[in-house]
PDB file of C-alpha atoms in Angstrom:
ATOM      1  CA  ALA B   1     100.910  98.425  66.049  1.00  0.00           C
ATOM      2  CA  LYS B   2     102.773  95.403  67.586  1.00  0.00           C
ATOM      3  CA  ARG B   3     102.609  97.096  71.009  1.00  0.00           C
ATOM      4  CA  LEU B   4      98.901  97.656  70.721  1.00  0.00           C
ATOM      5  CA  ARG B   5      98.327  94.065  69.621  1.00  0.00           C
ATOM      6  CA  ASN B   6     100.284  92.954  72.582  1.00  0.00           C
ATOM      7  CA  VAL B   7      98.188  95.147  74.810  1.00  0.00           C
ATOM      8  CA  ASP B   8      95.010  93.671  73.315  1.00  0.00           C
ATOM      9  CA  LEU B   9      96.256  90.220  74.083  1.00  0.00           C
ATOM     10  CA  GLN B  10      97.122  91.205  77.669  1.00  0.00           C
ATOM     11  CA  ILE B  11      93.645  92.603  78.203  1.00  0.00           C
ATOM     12  CA  HIS B  12      92.019  89.593  76.584  1.00  0.00           C
ATOM     13  CA  TYR B  13      93.964  87.112  78.837  1.00  0.00           C
ATOM     14  CA  LEU B  14      93.443  89.139  81.929  1.00  0.00           C
ATOM     15  CA  LYS B  15      89.610  89.296  81.293  1.00  0.00           C
ATOM     16  CA  GLU B  16      89.613  85.479  80.801  1.00  0.00           C
ATOM     17  CA  ILE B  17      91.405  85.109  84.145  1.00  0.00           C
ATOM     18  CA  LEU B  18      88.944  87.500  85.702  1.00  0.00           C
ATOM     19  CA  GLU B  19      86.056  85.264  84.417  1.00  0.00           C
ATOM     20  CA  LEU B  20      87.679  82.229  85.857  1.00  0.00           C
ATOM     21  CA  ASN B  21      88.655  83.635  89.213  1.00  0.00           C
ATOM     22  CA  SER B  22      87.398  86.974  90.265  1.00  0.00           C
ATOM     23  CA  ASN B  23      88.676  86.379  93.897  1.00  0.00           C
ATOM     24  CA  ASN B  24      92.054  87.861  93.181  1.00  0.00           C
ATOM     25  CA  PRO B  25      92.435  91.645  93.433  1.00  0.00           C
ATOM     26  CA  LYS B  26      95.645  91.578  91.490  1.00  0.00           C
ATOM     27  CA  VAL B  27      93.769  90.772  88.248  1.00  0.00           C
ATOM     28  CA  TYR B  28      91.822  94.050  88.606  1.00  0.00           C
ATOM     29  CA  ILE B  29      94.977  95.977  89.308  1.00  0.00           C
ATOM     30  CA  ASP B  30      96.827  94.407  86.271  1.00  0.00           C
ATOM     31  CA  ILE B  31      93.874  95.106  83.940  1.00  0.00           C
ATOM     32  CA  SER B  32      93.822  98.718  85.156  1.00  0.00           C
ATOM     33  CA  LYS B  33      97.665  99.030  84.693  1.00  0.00           C
ATOM     34  CA  VAL B  34      97.397  97.693  81.141  1.00  0.00           C
ATOM     35  CA  TYR B  35      94.643 100.186  80.241  1.00  0.00           C
ATOM     36  CA  SER B  36      96.681 102.940  81.921  1.00  0.00           C
ATOM     37  CA  SER B  37      99.745 102.017  79.876  1.00  0.00           C
ATOM     38  CA  ILE B  38      97.760 102.961  76.812  1.00  0.00           C
ATOM     39  CA  LYS B  39      96.354 106.002  78.509  1.00  0.00           C
ATOM     40  CA  ASP B  40      92.787 104.669  78.592  1.00  0.00           C
ATOM     41  CA  TYR B  41      92.260 105.819  82.061  1.00  0.00           C
ATOM     42  CA  GLU B  42      88.449 105.729  81.987  1.00  0.00           C
ATOM     43  CA  LYS B  43      88.529 101.986  81.426  1.00  0.00           C
ATOM     44  CA  ALA B  44      91.316 101.584  83.916  1.00  0.00           C
ATOM     45  CA  LEU B  45      89.198 103.397  86.506  1.00  0.00           C
ATOM     46  CA  ILE B  46      86.125 101.183  85.705  1.00  0.00           C
ATOM     47  CA  PHE B  47      88.141  98.047  86.296  1.00  0.00           C
ATOM     48  CA  ILE B  48      89.824  99.201  89.457  1.00  0.00           C
ATOM     49  CA  ARG B  49      86.552 100.329  90.859  1.00  0.00           C
ATOM     50  CA  MET B  50      85.009  96.932  90.095  1.00  0.00           C
ATOM     51  CA  GLY B  51      87.882  95.446  92.087  1.00  0.00           C
ATOM     52  CA  LYS B  52      87.379  97.927  94.926  1.00  0.00           C
ATOM     53  CA  GLU B  53      83.702  96.925  95.282  1.00  0.00           C
ATOM     54  CA  LEU B  54      84.836  93.387  95.876  1.00  0.00           C
ATOM     55  CA  PHE B  55      88.090  94.161  97.773  1.00  0.00           C
ATOM     56  CA  ASN B  56      87.480  97.470  99.527  1.00  0.00           C
ATOM     57  CA  ASP B  57      90.247  96.629 102.083  1.00  0.00           C
ATOM     58  CA  GLU B  58      93.079  96.115  99.532  1.00  0.00           C
ATOM     59  CA  ILE B  59      95.428  99.058  99.796  1.00  0.00           C
ATOM     60  CA  ASP B  60      96.963  98.202  96.361  1.00  0.00           C
ATOM     61  CA  ILE B  61      93.614  98.681  94.734  1.00  0.00           C
ATOM     62  CA  ILE B  62      93.048 101.995  96.418  1.00  0.00           C
ATOM     63  CA  THR B  63      96.603 103.307  95.600  1.00  0.00           C
ATOM     64  CA  THR B  64      95.996 102.253  91.938  1.00  0.00           C
ATOM     65  CA  GLU B  65      92.765 104.135  91.935  1.00  0.00           C
ATOM     66  CA  ILE B  66      94.496 107.215  93.370  1.00  0.00           C
ATOM     67  CA  ASN B  67      97.174 107.025  90.531  1.00  0.00           C
ATOM     68  CA  ILE B  68      94.512 106.875  87.958  1.00  0.00           C
ATOM     69  CA  GLN B  69      92.474 109.717  89.468  1.00  0.00           C
ATOM     70  CA  LEU B  70      95.655 111.769  89.277  1.00  0.00           C
ATOM     71  CA  GLU B  71      96.161 110.932  85.688  1.00  0.00           C
ATOM     72  CA  LEU B  72      92.571 111.887  84.818  1.00  0.00           C
ATOM     73  CA  GLY B  73      92.964 115.195  86.723  1.00  0.00           C
ATOM     74  CA  GLU B  74      89.980 114.441  89.002  1.00  0.00           C
ATOM     75  CA  SER B  75      89.181 116.955  91.588  1.00  0.00           C
ATOM     76  CA  ASN B  76      91.158 117.289  94.801  1.00  0.00           C
ATOM     77  CA  LEU B  77      88.094 116.493  96.836  1.00  0.00           C
ATOM     78  CA  GLU B  78      87.546 113.230  94.983  1.00  0.00           C
ATOM     79  CA  ILE B  79      91.177 112.311  95.464  1.00  0.00           C
ATOM     80  CA  ILE B  80      91.054 113.317  99.182  1.00  0.00           C
ATOM     81  CA  GLU B  81      88.101 110.959  99.678  1.00  0.00           C
ATOM     82  CA  THR B  82      90.097 108.085  98.042  1.00  0.00           C
ATOM     83  CA  LEU B  83      93.194 108.917 100.013  1.00  0.00           C
ATOM     84  CA  THR B  84      91.031 108.875 103.214  1.00  0.00           C
ATOM     85  CA  ASP B  85      89.853 105.402 102.321  1.00  0.00           C
ATOM     86  CA  ALA B  86      93.441 104.354 101.851  1.00  0.00           C
ATOM     87  CA  ILE B  87      94.667 105.879 105.078  1.00  0.00           C
ATOM     88  CA  LEU B  88      91.969 104.025 107.058  1.00  0.00           C
ATOM     89  CA  LEU B  89      93.593 100.864 105.755  1.00  0.00           C
ATOM     90  CA  ASP B  90      97.218 101.868 106.328  1.00  0.00           C
ATOM     91  CA  GLU B  91      97.561 104.505 109.071  1.00  0.00           C
ATOM     92  CA  LEU B  92     101.347 104.453 108.991  1.00  0.00           C
ATOM     93  CA  ASN B  93     101.745 105.175 105.270  1.00  0.00           C
ATOM     94  CA  GLU B  94     103.507 108.559 105.205  1.00  0.00           C
ATOM     95  CA  ILE B  95     103.173 109.062 101.440  1.00  0.00           C
ATOM     96  CA  LEU B  96      99.299 108.756 101.608  1.00  0.00           C
ATOM     97  CA  PHE B  97      99.256 111.500 104.296  1.00  0.00           C
ATOM     98  CA  LEU B  98     101.632 113.678 102.371  1.00  0.00           C
ATOM     99  CA  ILE B  99      99.659 113.465  99.174  1.00  0.00           C
ATOM    100  CA  ARG B 100      96.422 114.209 100.988  1.00  0.00           C
ATOM    101  CA  ALA B 101      98.020 117.189 102.735  1.00  0.00           C
ATOM    102  CA  GLN B 102      99.166 118.504  99.420  1.00  0.00           C
ATOM    103  CA  ARG B 103      95.609 118.234  98.128  1.00  0.00           C
ATOM    104  CA  TYR B 104      94.258 119.972 101.188  1.00  0.00           C
ATOM    105  CA  ILE B 105      96.632 122.749 100.614  1.00  0.00           C
ATOM    106  CA  GLU B 106      95.642 123.170  97.021  1.00  0.00           C
ATOM    107  CA  GLU B 107      92.040 123.476  98.293  1.00  0.00           C
ATOM    108  CA  ASP B 108      93.045 126.074 101.043  1.00  0.00           C
ATOM    109  CA  MET B 109      92.127 123.500 103.663  1.00  0.00           C
ATOM    110  CA  VAL B 110      95.312 124.277 105.564  1.00  0.00           C
ATOM    111  CA  ASN B 111      94.032 123.157 109.035  1.00  0.00           C
ATOM    112  CA  GLU B 112      93.390 119.715 107.620  1.00  0.00           C
ATOM    113  CA  ALA B 113      96.720 119.601 105.981  1.00  0.00           C
ATOM    114  CA  GLU B 114      98.458 120.634 109.251  1.00  0.00           C
ATOM    115  CA  THR B 115      96.527 117.831 111.109  1.00  0.00           C
ATOM    116  CA  ASP B 116      97.873 115.280 108.508  1.00  0.00           C
ATOM    117  CA  LEU B 117     101.462 116.560 108.701  1.00  0.00           C
ATOM    118  CA  LEU B 118     101.597 116.653 112.383  1.00  0.00           C
ATOM    119  CA  TYR B 119     100.323 113.117 112.510  1.00  0.00           C
ATOM    120  CA  VAL B 120     103.205 112.024 110.284  1.00  0.00           C
ATOM    121  CA  LEU B 121     105.661 113.805 112.472  1.00  0.00           C
ATOM    122  CA  ASN B 122     104.211 112.534 115.784  1.00  0.00           C
ATOM    123  CA  GLU B 123     103.127 108.980 114.818  1.00  0.00           C
ATOM    124  CA  ILE B 124     105.276 107.921 111.691  1.00  0.00           C
ATOM    125  CA  ASP B 125     108.483 109.690 111.265  1.00  0.00           C
ATOM    126  CA  PRO B 126     109.528 112.593 113.461  1.00  0.00           C
ATOM    127  CA  GLU B 127     112.310 113.518 111.059  1.00  0.00           C
ATOM    128  CA  SER B 128     110.484 113.402 107.827  1.00  0.00           C
ATOM    129  CA  SER B 129     111.993 116.205 105.686  1.00  0.00           C
ATOM    130  CA  ARG B 130     109.223 116.079 103.112  1.00  0.00           C
ATOM    131  CA  CYS B 131     106.720 116.523 105.891  1.00  0.00           C
ATOM    132  CA  ILE B 132     108.535 119.376 107.560  1.00  0.00           C
ATOM    133  CA  GLU B 133     108.839 121.196 104.131  1.00  0.00           C
ATOM    134  CA  ASN B 134     105.046 120.806 103.560  1.00  0.00           C
ATOM    135  CA  LEU B 135     104.350 121.893 107.181  1.00  0.00           C
ATOM    136  CA  ASN B 136     106.393 125.025 106.416  1.00  0.00           C
ATOM    137  CA  VAL B 137     104.185 125.663 103.428  1.00  0.00           C
ATOM    138  CA  VAL B 138     101.215 125.256 105.600  1.00  0.00           C
ATOM    139  CA  TYR B 139     102.255 127.736 108.132  1.00  0.00           C
ATOM    140  CA  LEU B 140     103.323 130.245 105.618  1.00  0.00           C
ATOM    141  CA  THR B 141      99.887 129.822 103.881  1.00  0.00           C
ATOM    142  CA  GLN B 142      98.062 130.300 107.158  1.00  0.00           C
ATOM    143  CA  ILE B 143      99.954 133.587 107.751  1.00  0.00           C
ATOM    144  CA  GLN B 144      99.281 134.719 104.231  1.00  0.00           C
ATOM    145  CA  LEU B 145      95.518 134.001 104.654  1.00  0.00           C
ATOM    146  CA  LEU B 146      95.353 135.784 107.953  1.00  0.00           C
ATOM    147  CA  LYS B 147      97.200 138.852 106.677  1.00  0.00           C
ATOM    148  CA  LYS B 148      95.018 139.124 103.552  1.00  0.00           C
ATOM    149  CA  GLU B 149      93.067 141.897 105.242  1.00  0.00           C
ATOM    150  CA  LYS B 150      94.689 145.319 105.130  1.00  0.00           C
ATOM    151  CA  GLU B 151      93.879 145.842 108.807  1.00  0.00           C
ATOM    152  CA  ILE B 152      94.570 142.685 110.874  1.00  0.00           C
ATOM    153  CA  ASN B 153      92.678 142.445 114.120  1.00  0.00           C
ATOM    154  CA  TYR B 154      94.123 141.559 117.464  1.00  0.00           C
ATOM    155  CA  LYS B 155      92.785 137.957 117.391  1.00  0.00           C
ATOM    156  CA  ASP B 156      94.325 137.339 113.988  1.00  0.00           C
ATOM    157  CA  ARG B 157      97.667 138.939 115.038  1.00  0.00           C
ATOM    158  CA  LYS B 158      97.768 136.500 117.936  1.00  0.00           C
ATOM    159  CA  LYS B 159      97.098 133.625 115.509  1.00  0.00           C
ATOM    160  CA  VAL B 160      99.926 134.870 113.199  1.00  0.00           C
ATOM    161  CA  GLN B 161     102.269 135.054 116.180  1.00  0.00           C
ATOM    162  CA  LYS B 162     101.493 131.490 117.270  1.00  0.00           C
ATOM    163  CA  ILE B 163     102.001 130.255 113.687  1.00  0.00           C
ATOM    164  CA  GLU B 164     105.339 132.060 113.503  1.00  0.00           C
ATOM    165  CA  GLU B 165     106.325 130.396 116.748  1.00  0.00           C
ATOM    166  CA  LYS B 166     105.537 127.027 115.155  1.00  0.00           C
ATOM    167  CA  LEU B 167     107.607 127.991 112.176  1.00  0.00           C
ATOM    168  CA  VAL B 168     110.582 128.803 114.416  1.00  0.00           C
ATOM    169  CA  LEU B 169     110.277 125.356 116.119  1.00  0.00           C
ATOM    170  CA  LEU B 170     110.041 123.725 112.806  1.00  0.00           C
ATOM    171  CA  TYR B 171     113.237 125.368 111.591  1.00  0.00           C
ATOM    172  CA  LYS B 172     114.973 124.177 114.746  1.00  0.00           C
ATOM    173  CA  LYS B 173     113.987 120.645 113.753  1.00  0.00           C
ATOM    174  CA  THR B 174     115.858 120.920 110.493  1.00  0.00           C
TER     175      THR B 174
END
């Protein structure tokens, strides 16, 4: 009960601060975090999106929104859209690319996942072990999708062969 009263006070004071000065994105983030701490993700999302309308170029607001979306179990496509917004603001954030690639994989959008992961390896960190592991999953998934058919045609056999070559190169990196 004491913790809940404390949360109520925090929300009350943060809302007062918001009324006095809505030009600070941190207030929206803080209100969202307080609501998240009591698992009221719907209200948390309302406030973070209010902040996003005013400060759409604030990476901290967008990453807070992503965390809330994950807690709410929103669809991968909604989360991918938010991650894309965040990546546009921070094109060197490996974590954002990795999370988006994982969401793409879950949606069987393996080509998009591969693009993100190769970007990380080529532009951000050529030795990213998490990226290499995820790329391995992408290539194995691509092979699996191509081999789904009982009879694999010549064109798909060639695709499988190229993907297997990528896997070999990937293993040499590790």
